Amino acid sequence: MAAAHLVAMKQHSVAIIGAGVAGLTAARQLAATQRITLFDKSRGPGGRLANRRRAGYIFDFGAQFFTARDPRFVAEVASLRAAGVVEPWRCRFAEIEDGEVVARRMWGDEHAHFVALERMSALAAHWAEGLDIRYSTLITSLRQDSTCWLLESEEGEIFGPFDFVILALPAAQAAALLPDASPLWARASTAAMLGCYALMLGLNAPIDLSFDAALVRCGVLSWLSVSQSRPGHQGLPSLVALSSNVWAENHMEDPSDQVIQAMREELERFVNQPLQAVHVDLHRWRYANCPASQDITPALDASLRLAICGDWLHHGRVEAAYLTGYDIAFEVMAVFGAG
Ligand SMILES: Cc1cc2nc3c(=O)[nH]c(=O)nc-3n(C[C@H](O)[C@H](O)[C@H](O)COP(=O)(O)OP(=O)(O)OC[C@H]3O[C@@H](n4cnc5c(N)ncnc54)[C@H](O)[C@@H]3O)c2cc1C
């Protein structure tokens, strides 16, 4: 009975657009019983679990670490630790206000701040194992064909038919694909997401700032970390600085060289020394994170067979993205069970 039931359930085909934390999590929950195809515009999985390798430098320029509080994510992180994929970042943490260090503490195993060993995207690569993912495929429209969905890519390729589509995308990117007749569109089109700049500096020698990672409170910056302090980091010495969301929002259209100059000046003021950077890189995150949301509008439209997931439904955190992907998988299964 159980095997026959599984075979019957496997007959549903599900497209998941977005192979970040939320999309990968939804896919992993559903893959045992459904036919899952993921689509991502990037060349690899992870979305904002992002990593860049240039000239011997390795930069984690998206999510810097993550914490685990919900029992479901705590259990997942325990299995990731057992598999040797993540570790607590044991580092000297500081809080900086107006250029002064106002607090210091050690990050350890208690209330751990986790990172993937070597690079954050390694976590996404681990989760992506065994999944059917079409990379470098920007989905530009969804089309309903009788009771099924067809997906169209930027290249004009048509994928489908699919019984169900999950959009695991930042709010604005989900809103651009959702039909405006769906309540999901209303939710996605009104959600606020904030930008952020990541400045990456490759140094010609290791640097000791007296801390490894710092939360910064000033107009321009919000975060600073020394890459070689990250567990398993193998690149040359480097720093990653993140702008504050407010500053990024106010300078979203500025030319890159101006953004680099403003962030670098602020950084050099904090560290109180000119930085000998031999490699400089900047990434503009248009949709970096979001404030906590209290919106309890459903994330699934059973009549249109569409669903949404992603950090913005809850909070701009890796754990939140994981939980929205986890929950939506069960909601989709319930629709299949009912249908
Ligand atoms: C600079 C920065 C620092 C951060 N720091 C932390 C931190 O320290 N701790 C923490 O917990 N969180 C942090 N976050 C937030 C964390 O990274 C996110 O909450 C989480 O990664 C979001 O995952 P997601 O799956 O919801 O979305 P995403 O990771 O954005 O995944 C969406 C995916 O959809 C793809 N995509 C978009 N549009 C399309 C399309 N039309 N067709 C196909 N594919 C598409 C994208 O390529 C992407 O892979 C940070 C984020 C940033 C940017």
mmCIF file of C-alpha atoms and ligand atoms in Angstrom:
data_model
loop_
_atom_site.group_PDB
_atom_site.id
_atom_site.type_symbol
_atom_site.label_atom_id
_atom_site.label_comp_id
_atom_site.label_asym_id
_atom_site.label_seq_id
_atom_site.Cartn_x
_atom_site.Cartn_y
_atom_site.Cartn_z
ATOM 1 C CA MET A 1 0.000 0.000 0.000
ATOM 2 C CA ALA A 2 2.751 2.448 1.003
ATOM 3 C CA ALA A 3 4.786 1.775 -2.189
ATOM 4 C CA ALA A 4 1.736 2.103 -4.452
ATOM 5 C CA HIS A 5 0.825 5.341 -2.718
ATOM 6 C CA LEU A 6 4.342 6.721 -3.301
ATOM 7 C CA VAL A 7 4.255 5.821 -7.009
ATOM 8 C CA ALA A 8 0.920 7.588 -7.388
ATOM 9 C CA MET A 9 2.245 10.685 -5.631
ATOM 10 C CA LYS A 10 5.417 10.725 -7.778
ATOM 11 C CA GLN A 11 3.253 11.503 -10.754
ATOM 12 C CA HIS A 12 3.152 15.196 -9.881
ATOM 13 C CA SER A 13 5.728 17.371 -11.554
ATOM 14 C CA VAL A 14 6.847 20.464 -9.671
ATOM 15 C CA ALA A 15 8.953 23.346 -10.983
ATOM 16 C CA ILE A 16 10.872 25.360 -8.413
ATOM 17 C CA ILE A 17 12.238 28.672 -9.651
ATOM 18 C CA GLY A 18 15.260 29.692 -7.560
ATOM 19 C CA ALA A 19 17.930 27.368 -6.163
ATOM 20 C CA GLY A 20 18.802 29.418 -3.078
ATOM 21 C CA VAL A 21 18.315 28.140 0.467
ATOM 22 C CA ALA A 22 14.502 28.213 0.238
ATOM 23 C CA GLY A 23 14.210 26.538 -3.175
ATOM 24 C CA LEU A 24 16.787 23.847 -2.360
ATOM 25 C CA THR A 25 15.049 23.083 0.934
ATOM 26 C CA ALA A 26 11.617 22.785 -0.680
ATOM 27 C CA ALA A 27 13.122 20.571 -3.393
ATOM 28 C CA ARG A 28 14.826 18.275 -0.885
ATOM 29 C CA GLN A 29 11.594 17.795 1.058
ATOM 30 C CA LEU A 30 9.580 17.050 -2.086
ATOM 31 C CA ALA A 31 12.077 15.070 -4.153
ATOM 32 C CA ALA A 32 11.370 11.703 -2.525
ATOM 33 C CA THR A 33 7.774 11.700 -3.667
ATOM 34 C CA GLN A 34 7.472 14.164 -6.592
ATOM 35 C CA ARG A 35 9.281 14.921 -9.849
ATOM 36 C CA ILE A 36 11.171 18.128 -9.117
ATOM 37 C CA THR A 37 12.968 20.429 -11.552
ATOM 38 C CA LEU A 38 14.747 23.529 -10.255
ATOM 39 C CA PHE A 39 15.638 26.548 -12.397
ATOM 40 C CA ASP A 40 18.182 29.197 -11.524
ATOM 41 C CA LYS A 41 19.545 32.093 -13.515
ATOM 42 C CA SER A 42 23.002 31.659 -11.933
ATOM 43 C CA ARG A 43 25.696 29.171 -12.861
ATOM 44 C CA GLY A 44 25.483 27.388 -9.509
ATOM 45 C CA PRO A 45 23.199 26.922 -6.509
ATOM 46 C CA GLY A 46 22.981 29.054 -3.360
ATOM 47 C CA GLY A 47 21.674 32.491 -4.365
ATOM 48 C CA ARG A 48 22.745 34.772 -1.534
ATOM 49 C CA LEU A 49 24.945 32.021 -0.049
ATOM 50 C CA ALA A 50 27.446 33.487 -2.438
ATOM 51 C CA ASN A 51 31.111 33.071 -2.974
ATOM 52 C CA ARG A 52 33.608 34.578 -5.411
ATOM 53 C CA ARG A 53 37.072 33.290 -6.270
ATOM 54 C CA ARG A 54 39.457 35.738 -7.965
ATOM 55 C CA ALA A 55 43.248 35.800 -8.341
ATOM 56 C CA GLY A 56 43.783 33.441 -5.386
ATOM 57 C CA TYR A 57 41.294 35.286 -3.164
ATOM 58 C CA ILE A 58 38.089 33.666 -1.934
ATOM 59 C CA PHE A 59 35.303 35.981 -0.794
ATOM 60 C CA ASP A 60 32.046 35.058 0.912
ATOM 61 C CA PHE A 61 30.210 38.167 -0.210
ATOM 62 C CA GLY A 62 26.610 37.239 0.681
ATOM 63 C CA ALA A 63 25.446 35.620 3.923
ATOM 64 C CA GLN A 64 28.308 35.867 6.415
ATOM 65 C CA PHE A 65 27.108 33.247 8.896
ATOM 66 C CA PHE A 66 23.865 31.781 10.145
ATOM 67 C CA THR A 67 22.331 30.837 13.449
ATOM 68 C CA ALA A 68 19.901 27.996 14.250
ATOM 69 C CA ARG A 69 17.059 28.347 16.741
ATOM 70 C CA ASP A 70 14.038 26.486 15.371
ATOM 71 C CA PRO A 71 14.244 22.740 16.197
ATOM 72 C CA ARG A 72 13.828 21.821 12.509
ATOM 73 C CA PHE A 73 16.818 23.907 11.467
ATOM 74 C CA VAL A 74 18.789 22.887 14.570
ATOM 75 C CA ALA A 75 18.353 19.247 13.460
ATOM 76 C CA GLU A 76 19.444 20.096 9.910
ATOM 77 C CA VAL A 77 22.528 21.932 11.149
ATOM 78 C CA ALA A 78 23.418 18.986 13.397
ATOM 79 C CA SER A 79 23.389 16.694 10.365
ATOM 80 C CA LEU A 80 25.419 19.225 8.345
ATOM 81 C CA ARG A 81 28.000 19.311 11.137
ATOM 82 C CA ALA A 82 28.109 15.511 11.231
ATOM 83 C CA ALA A 83 28.687 15.501 7.458
ATOM 84 C CA GLY A 84 31.552 18.005 7.862
ATOM 85 C CA VAL A 85 29.807 20.720 5.833
ATOM 86 C CA VAL A 86 29.425 23.474 8.445
ATOM 87 C CA GLU A 87 31.204 24.539 11.617
ATOM 88 C CA PRO A 88 30.836 27.223 14.227
ATOM 89 C CA TRP A 89 32.911 30.296 13.446
ATOM 90 C CA ARG A 90 35.036 30.678 16.555
ATOM 91 C CA CYS A 91 36.219 34.217 16.249
ATOM 92 C CA ARG A 92 36.895 37.503 17.994
ATOM 93 C CA PHE A 93 33.750 39.530 17.493
ATOM 94 C CA ALA A 94 33.493 43.294 18.047
ATOM 95 C CA GLU A 95 30.846 45.967 17.884
ATOM 96 C CA ILE A 96 31.955 49.290 16.444
ATOM 97 C CA GLU A 97 30.165 52.580 16.925
ATOM 98 C CA ASP A 98 31.349 55.861 15.457
ATOM 99 C CA GLY A 99 34.737 54.321 14.710
ATOM 100 C CA GLU A 100 35.268 53.010 18.273
ATOM 101 C CA VAL A 101 35.105 49.393 19.458
ATOM 102 C CA VAL A 102 32.374 49.488 22.119
ATOM 103 C CA ALA A 103 32.079 45.747 22.845
ATOM 104 C CA ARG A 104 34.102 42.582 22.345
ATOM 105 C CA ARG A 105 33.340 38.918 22.846
ATOM 106 C CA MET A 106 34.401 35.528 21.567
ATOM 107 C CA TRP A 107 32.059 33.619 19.321
ATOM 108 C CA GLY A 108 32.171 29.952 20.257
ATOM 109 C CA ASP A 109 30.093 26.796 20.296
ATOM 110 C CA GLU A 110 27.392 28.228 22.527
ATOM 111 C CA HIS A 111 24.794 30.172 20.481
ATOM 112 C CA ALA A 112 27.003 29.262 17.537
ATOM 113 C CA HIS A 113 27.405 31.373 14.396
ATOM 114 C CA PHE A 114 27.802 28.771 11.665
ATOM 115 C CA VAL A 115 29.614 28.982 8.348
ATOM 116 C CA ALA A 116 30.160 26.412 5.635
ATOM 117 C CA LEU A 117 33.707 25.100 5.617
ATOM 118 C CA GLU A 118 35.897 26.789 3.006
ATOM 119 C CA ARG A 119 33.096 28.841 1.377
ATOM 120 C CA MET A 120 29.399 29.489 2.020
ATOM 121 C CA SER A 121 28.327 28.156 -1.353
ATOM 122 C CA ALA A 122 29.655 24.712 -0.311
ATOM 123 C CA LEU A 123 26.529 24.378 1.812
ATOM 124 C CA ALA A 124 24.320 24.987 -1.213
ATOM 125 C CA ALA A 125 26.400 22.539 -3.264
ATOM 126 C CA HIS A 126 25.851 19.912 -0.559
ATOM 127 C CA TRP A 127 22.092 20.486 -0.527
ATOM 128 C CA ALA A 128 21.980 20.469 -4.349
ATOM 129 C CA GLU A 129 23.473 16.983 -4.662
ATOM 130 C CA GLY A 130 21.153 14.645 -6.572
ATOM 131 C CA LEU A 131 18.642 17.350 -7.553
ATOM 132 C CA ASP A 132 17.705 18.155 -11.153
ATOM 133 C CA ILE A 133 18.752 21.813 -11.512
ATOM 134 C CA ARG A 134 18.806 23.813 -14.753
ATOM 135 C CA TYR A 135 21.395 26.537 -14.219
ATOM 136 C CA SER A 136 21.916 29.698 -16.301
ATOM 137 C CA THR A 137 18.174 29.665 -16.965
ATOM 138 C CA LEU A 138 16.416 32.939 -16.231
ATOM 139 C CA ILE A 139 12.677 32.298 -16.175
ATOM 140 C CA THR A 140 10.867 35.293 -17.634
ATOM 141 C CA SER A 141 7.230 34.165 -17.683
ATOM 142 C CA LEU A 142 4.766 31.538 -16.505
ATOM 143 C CA ARG A 143 1.993 30.432 -18.808
ATOM 144 C CA GLN A 144 -1.042 28.402 -17.870
ATOM 145 C CA ASP A 145 -1.858 25.652 -20.324
ATOM 146 C CA SER A 146 -5.149 24.030 -19.380
ATOM 147 C CA THR A 147 -4.439 22.739 -15.839
ATOM 148 C CA CYS A 148 -0.657 22.821 -16.181
ATOM 149 C CA TRP A 149 2.088 25.435 -16.129
ATOM 150 C CA LEU A 150 4.675 26.165 -18.781
ATOM 151 C CA LEU A 151 7.801 28.192 -17.997
ATOM 152 C CA GLU A 152 9.534 30.386 -20.544
ATOM 153 C CA SER A 153 13.196 31.332 -20.247
ATOM 154 C CA GLU A 154 14.967 34.463 -21.424
ATOM 155 C CA GLU A 155 16.315 32.406 -24.332
ATOM 156 C CA GLY A 156 12.766 31.589 -25.406
ATOM 157 C CA GLU A 157 12.970 27.978 -24.283
ATOM 158 C CA ILE A 158 9.717 26.475 -22.965
ATOM 159 C CA PHE A 159 9.799 24.060 -20.005
ATOM 160 C CA GLY A 160 6.930 21.919 -18.768
ATOM 161 C CA PRO A 161 4.177 21.024 -18.391
ATOM 162 C CA PHE A 162 4.280 21.188 -14.582
ATOM 163 C CA ASP A 163 1.459 20.431 -12.164
ATOM 164 C CA PHE A 164 2.710 22.969 -9.652
ATOM 165 C CA VAL A 165 5.147 25.910 -9.566
ATOM 166 C CA ILE A 166 6.990 27.182 -6.474
ATOM 167 C CA LEU A 167 8.652 30.577 -6.739
ATOM 168 C CA ALA A 168 11.623 30.582 -4.350
ATOM 169 C CA LEU A 169 12.726 34.101 -5.255
ATOM 170 C CA PRO A 170 13.173 37.523 -3.668
ATOM 171 C CA ALA A 171 9.809 39.305 -3.434
ATOM 172 C CA ALA A 172 10.138 41.612 -6.456
ATOM 173 C CA GLN A 173 11.380 38.786 -8.679
ATOM 174 C CA ALA A 174 8.460 36.590 -7.581
ATOM 175 C CA ALA A 175 5.985 39.438 -8.182
ATOM 176 C CA ALA A 176 7.326 39.858 -11.728
ATOM 177 C CA LEU A 177 6.332 36.258 -12.543
ATOM 178 C CA LEU A 178 3.123 35.801 -10.564
ATOM 179 C CA PRO A 179 -0.255 36.454 -12.207
ATOM 180 C CA ASP A 180 -1.756 39.564 -10.607
ATOM 181 C CA ALA A 181 -5.026 37.688 -10.061
ATOM 182 C CA SER A 182 -3.319 35.613 -7.363
ATOM 183 C CA PRO A 183 -3.220 36.807 -3.715
ATOM 184 C CA LEU A 184 0.428 35.720 -3.785
ATOM 185 C CA TRP A 185 1.149 38.574 -6.194
ATOM 186 C CA ALA A 186 -0.339 41.108 -3.770
ATOM 187 C CA ARG A 187 1.879 39.770 -1.016
ATOM 188 C CA ALA A 188 5.048 39.701 -3.121
ATOM 189 C CA SER A 189 4.518 43.085 -4.734
ATOM 190 C CA THR A 190 4.143 44.903 -1.409
ATOM 191 C CA ALA A 191 7.004 43.224 0.510
ATOM 192 C CA ALA A 192 9.994 45.447 1.236
ATOM 193 C CA MET A 193 13.486 44.179 0.532
ATOM 194 C CA LEU A 194 16.606 46.243 1.078
ATOM 195 C CA GLY A 195 19.829 46.507 -0.878
ATOM 196 C CA CYS A 196 23.420 46.096 0.296
ATOM 197 C CA TYR A 197 26.892 46.519 -1.202
ATOM 198 C CA ALA A 198 29.660 44.002 -0.556
ATOM 199 C CA LEU A 199 33.191 45.384 -0.870
ATOM 200 C CA MET A 200 35.896 42.733 -1.287
ATOM 201 C CA LEU A 201 39.525 43.631 -0.684
ATOM 202 C CA GLY A 202 42.369 41.225 -1.494
ATOM 203 C CA LEU A 203 45.385 42.134 0.662
ATOM 204 C CA ASN A 204 49.097 41.602 0.062
ATOM 205 C CA ALA A 205 49.677 40.412 3.649
ATOM 206 C CA PRO A 206 47.627 39.045 6.565
ATOM 207 C CA ILE A 207 46.042 41.720 8.717
ATOM 208 C CA ASP A 208 45.254 41.733 12.438
ATOM 209 C CA LEU A 209 42.589 44.252 13.347
ATOM 210 C CA SER A 210 42.286 42.932 16.946
ATOM 211 C CA PHE A 211 38.948 41.403 15.903
ATOM 212 C CA ASP A 212 37.922 38.962 13.159
ATOM 213 C CA ALA A 213 34.365 40.075 12.550
ATOM 214 C CA ALA A 214 32.573 43.258 13.522
ATOM 215 C CA LEU A 215 29.101 44.642 13.524
ATOM 216 C CA VAL A 216 29.511 48.264 12.501
ATOM 217 C CA ARG A 217 27.109 51.058 13.306
ATOM 218 C CA CYS A 218 27.774 54.075 11.161
ATOM 219 C CA GLY A 219 26.315 55.709 8.094
ATOM 220 C CA VAL A 220 28.086 53.684 5.439
ATOM 221 C CA LEU A 221 29.100 50.263 6.787
ATOM 222 C CA SER A 222 27.306 47.546 8.733
ATOM 223 C CA TRP A 223 29.776 44.649 8.798
ATOM 224 C CA LEU A 224 33.426 43.809 8.420
ATOM 225 C CA SER A 225 35.141 40.436 8.455
ATOM 226 C CA VAL A 226 38.632 39.054 8.009
ATOM 227 C CA SER A 227 38.361 36.105 5.649
ATOM 228 C CA GLN A 228 41.257 34.047 7.025
ATOM 229 C CA SER A 229 39.433 33.721 10.368
ATOM 230 C CA ARG A 230 36.665 31.687 8.718
ATOM 231 C CA PRO A 231 36.863 27.902 9.260
ATOM 232 C CA GLY A 232 38.527 26.145 6.356
ATOM 233 C CA HIS A 233 39.233 29.381 4.459
ATOM 234 C CA GLN A 234 41.904 28.704 1.851
ATOM 235 C CA GLY A 235 42.276 31.950 -0.054
ATOM 236 C CA LEU A 236 44.873 34.685 0.291
ATOM 237 C CA PRO A 237 44.340 37.282 3.068
ATOM 238 C CA SER A 238 41.277 39.401 2.444
ATOM 239 C CA LEU A 239 38.519 41.512 3.965
ATOM 240 C CA VAL A 240 34.811 41.740 3.227
ATOM 241 C CA ALA A 241 32.886 44.863 4.234
ATOM 242 C CA LEU A 242 29.130 45.267 3.862
ATOM 243 C CA SER A 243 27.342 48.568 3.565
ATOM 244 C CA SER A 244 24.342 49.388 5.701
ATOM 245 C CA ASN A 245 21.011 48.763 3.976
ATOM 246 C CA VAL A 246 19.972 52.402 4.338
ATOM 247 C CA TRP A 247 23.169 53.683 2.761
ATOM 248 C CA ALA A 248 22.894 51.172 -0.097
ATOM 249 C CA GLU A 249 19.282 52.164 -0.773
ATOM 250 C CA ASN A 250 20.364 55.820 -1.015
ATOM 251 C CA HIS A 251 23.280 55.015 -3.349
ATOM 252 C CA MET A 252 21.822 52.163 -5.409
ATOM 253 C CA GLU A 253 22.429 53.874 -8.744
ATOM 254 C CA ASP A 254 25.841 55.400 -7.925
ATOM 255 C CA PRO A 255 28.784 54.398 -10.138
ATOM 256 C CA SER A 256 30.801 51.515 -8.650
ATOM 257 C CA ASP A 257 33.999 53.545 -8.259
ATOM 258 C CA GLN A 258 32.178 56.091 -6.072
ATOM 259 C CA VAL A 259 30.682 53.335 -3.916
ATOM 260 C CA ILE A 260 34.078 51.663 -3.548
ATOM 261 C CA GLN A 261 35.702 54.940 -2.579
ATOM 262 C CA ALA A 262 33.068 55.806 0.049
ATOM 263 C CA MET A 263 33.141 52.319 1.624
ATOM 264 C CA ARG A 264 36.916 52.144 1.548
ATOM 265 C CA GLU A 265 37.368 55.543 3.174
ATOM 266 C CA GLU A 266 35.015 54.554 5.982
ATOM 267 C CA LEU A 267 36.768 51.213 6.405
ATOM 268 C CA GLU A 268 40.221 52.786 6.587
ATOM 269 C CA ARG A 269 38.921 55.210 9.199
ATOM 270 C CA PHE A 270 37.787 52.254 11.366
ATOM 271 C CA VAL A 271 40.899 50.184 11.018
ATOM 272 C CA ASN A 272 42.968 53.317 11.396
ATOM 273 C CA GLN A 273 45.396 52.454 8.629
ATOM 274 C CA PRO A 274 45.498 52.532 4.828
ATOM 275 C CA LEU A 275 44.690 49.076 3.471
ATOM 276 C CA GLN A 276 47.159 47.653 0.962
ATOM 277 C CA ALA A 277 44.548 46.136 -1.330
ATOM 278 C CA VAL A 278 45.935 44.474 -4.436
ATOM 279 C CA HIS A 279 42.500 43.284 -5.541
ATOM 280 C CA VAL A 280 39.260 45.262 -5.201
ATOM 281 C CA ASP A 281 35.812 44.017 -6.105
ATOM 282 C CA LEU A 282 32.267 45.210 -5.450
ATOM 283 C CA HIS A 283 28.924 43.449 -5.614
ATOM 284 C CA ARG A 284 25.602 45.245 -5.548
ATOM 285 C CA TRP A 285 22.839 43.217 -3.898
ATOM 286 C CA ARG A 286 19.560 44.745 -5.050
ATOM 287 C CA TYR A 287 17.589 42.431 -2.746
ATOM 288 C CA ALA A 288 19.841 41.578 0.189
ATOM 289 C CA ASN A 289 17.555 41.181 3.157
ATOM 290 C CA CYS A 290 14.355 42.378 4.739
ATOM 291 C CA PRO A 291 12.826 43.298 8.069
ATOM 292 C CA ALA A 292 10.875 40.639 10.004
ATOM 293 C CA SER A 293 7.391 40.194 8.544
ATOM 294 C CA GLN A 294 4.218 39.604 10.546
ATOM 295 C CA ASP A 295 2.185 38.925 7.374
ATOM 296 C CA ILE A 296 0.321 35.634 7.746
ATOM 297 C CA THR A 297 -1.306 35.653 4.286
ATOM 298 C CA PRO A 298 -1.038 32.101 2.882
ATOM 299 C CA ALA A 299 2.016 31.365 0.768
ATOM 300 C CA LEU A 300 0.116 28.927 -1.426
ATOM 301 C CA ASP A 301 -2.602 29.450 -4.015
ATOM 302 C CA ALA A 302 -4.279 26.036 -4.308
ATOM 303 C CA SER A 303 -6.610 27.072 -7.117
ATOM 304 C CA LEU A 304 -3.772 28.271 -9.374
ATOM 305 C CA ARG A 305 -1.327 25.639 -8.084
ATOM 306 C CA LEU A 306 1.316 28.199 -7.263
ATOM 307 C CA ALA A 307 3.313 28.793 -4.093
ATOM 308 C CA ILE A 308 5.997 31.152 -2.844
ATOM 309 C CA CYS A 309 8.856 30.742 -0.403
ATOM 310 C CA GLY A 310 11.968 32.709 0.499
ATOM 311 C CA ASP A 311 13.416 34.580 3.448
ATOM 312 C CA TRP A 312 11.301 37.695 2.858
ATOM 313 C CA LEU A 313 8.129 35.866 3.956
ATOM 314 C CA HIS A 314 9.586 35.716 7.428
ATOM 315 C CA HIS A 315 12.946 37.456 8.007
ATOM 316 C CA GLY A 316 16.104 38.144 5.989
ATOM 317 C CA ARG A 317 18.034 35.192 7.386
ATOM 318 C CA VAL A 318 19.293 31.819 6.155
ATOM 319 C CA GLU A 319 17.273 30.048 8.843
ATOM 320 C CA ALA A 320 14.091 31.868 7.770
ATOM 321 C CA ALA A 321 14.673 30.936 4.120
ATOM 322 C CA TYR A 322 15.169 27.294 5.135
ATOM 323 C CA LEU A 323 11.956 27.233 7.179
ATOM 324 C CA THR A 324 9.822 28.796 4.435
ATOM 325 C CA GLY A 325 11.101 26.170 1.975
ATOM 326 C CA TYR A 326 10.515 23.397 4.482
ATOM 327 C CA ASP A 327 6.958 24.517 5.295
ATOM 328 C CA ILE A 328 5.861 25.132 1.719
ATOM 329 C CA ALA A 329 6.880 21.598 0.742
ATOM 330 C CA PHE A 330 4.397 20.191 3.258
ATOM 331 C CA GLU A 331 1.682 22.580 2.097
ATOM 332 C CA VAL A 332 2.202 21.494 -1.511
ATOM 333 C CA MET A 333 2.071 17.832 -0.460
ATOM 334 C CA ALA A 334 -1.224 18.525 1.295
ATOM 335 C CA VAL A 335 -2.676 19.922 -1.958
ATOM 336 C CA PHE A 336 -1.557 16.802 -3.841
ATOM 337 C CA GLY A 337 -2.980 14.632 -1.087
ATOM 338 C CA ALA A 338 -6.317 16.461 -1.317
ATOM 339 C CA GLY A 339 -6.369 16.410 -5.116
HETATM 340 C C1 LIG B 1 25.329 40.708 1.842
HETATM 341 C C2 LIG B 1 24.409 39.768 2.569
HETATM 342 C C3 LIG B 1 24.723 39.385 3.876
HETATM 343 C C4 LIG B 1 23.883 38.504 4.560
HETATM 344 N N1 LIG B 1 24.246 38.098 5.806
HETATM 345 C C5 LIG B 1 23.504 37.157 6.442
HETATM 346 C C6 LIG B 1 23.932 36.631 7.680
HETATM 347 O O1 LIG B 1 24.997 36.967 8.180
HETATM 348 N N2 LIG B 1 23.136 35.701 8.284
HETATM 349 C C7 LIG B 1 21.956 35.249 7.725
HETATM 350 O O2 LIG B 1 21.300 34.369 8.289
HETATM 351 N N3 LIG B 1 21.536 35.741 6.531
HETATM 352 C C8 LIG B 1 22.287 36.671 5.885
HETATM 353 N N4 LIG B 1 21.883 37.160 4.680
HETATM 354 C C9 LIG B 1 20.568 36.749 4.154
HETATM 355 C C10 LIG B 1 20.606 35.342 3.551
HETATM 356 O O3 LIG B 1 21.641 35.253 2.609
HETATM 357 C C11 LIG B 1 19.234 35.100 2.888
HETATM 358 O O4 LIG B 1 18.225 35.219 3.879
HETATM 359 C C12 LIG B 1 19.079 33.726 2.230
HETATM 360 O O5 LIG B 1 20.246 33.295 1.589
HETATM 361 C C13 LIG B 1 17.906 33.850 1.240
HETATM 362 O O6 LIG B 1 17.688 32.628 0.554
HETATM 363 P P1 LIG B 1 16.485 32.524 -0.480
HETATM 364 O O7 LIG B 1 16.485 31.131 -1.000
HETATM 365 O O8 LIG B 1 15.237 33.031 0.159
HETATM 366 O O9 LIG B 1 16.793 33.562 -1.644
HETATM 367 P P2 LIG B 1 18.034 33.677 -2.648
HETATM 368 O O10 LIG B 1 19.277 33.219 -2.002
HETATM 369 O O11 LIG B 1 18.004 35.091 -3.152
HETATM 370 O O12 LIG B 1 17.685 32.670 -3.840
HETATM 371 C C14 LIG B 1 16.917 33.054 -4.942
HETATM 372 C C15 LIG B 1 17.485 32.402 -6.184
HETATM 373 O O13 LIG B 1 16.618 32.702 -7.278
HETATM 374 C C16 LIG B 1 17.405 32.919 -8.443
HETATM 375 N N5 LIG B 1 16.571 33.705 -9.344
HETATM 376 C C17 LIG B 1 16.074 34.965 -9.170
HETATM 377 N N6 LIG B 1 15.250 35.298 -10.179
HETATM 378 C C18 LIG B 1 15.216 34.240 -11.023
HETATM 379 C C19 LIG B 1 14.507 33.963 -12.233
HETATM 380 N N7 LIG B 1 13.639 34.832 -12.770
HETATM 381 N N8 LIG B 1 14.733 32.772 -12.852
HETATM 382 C C20 LIG B 1 15.589 31.851 -12.324
HETATM 383 N N9 LIG B 1 16.268 32.058 -11.148
HETATM 384 C C21 LIG B 1 16.067 33.221 -10.512
HETATM 385 C C22 LIG B 1 18.650 33.612 -7.925
HETATM 386 O O14 LIG B 1 19.745 33.419 -8.820
HETATM 387 C C23 LIG B 1 18.862 32.915 -6.584
HETATM 388 O O15 LIG B 1 19.743 31.799 -6.707
HETATM 389 C C24 LIG B 1 22.701 38.026 3.951
HETATM 390 C C25 LIG B 1 22.417 38.400 2.641
HETATM 391 C C26 LIG B 1 23.257 39.257 1.943
HETATM 392 C C27 LIG B 1 22.944 39.629 0.530
#
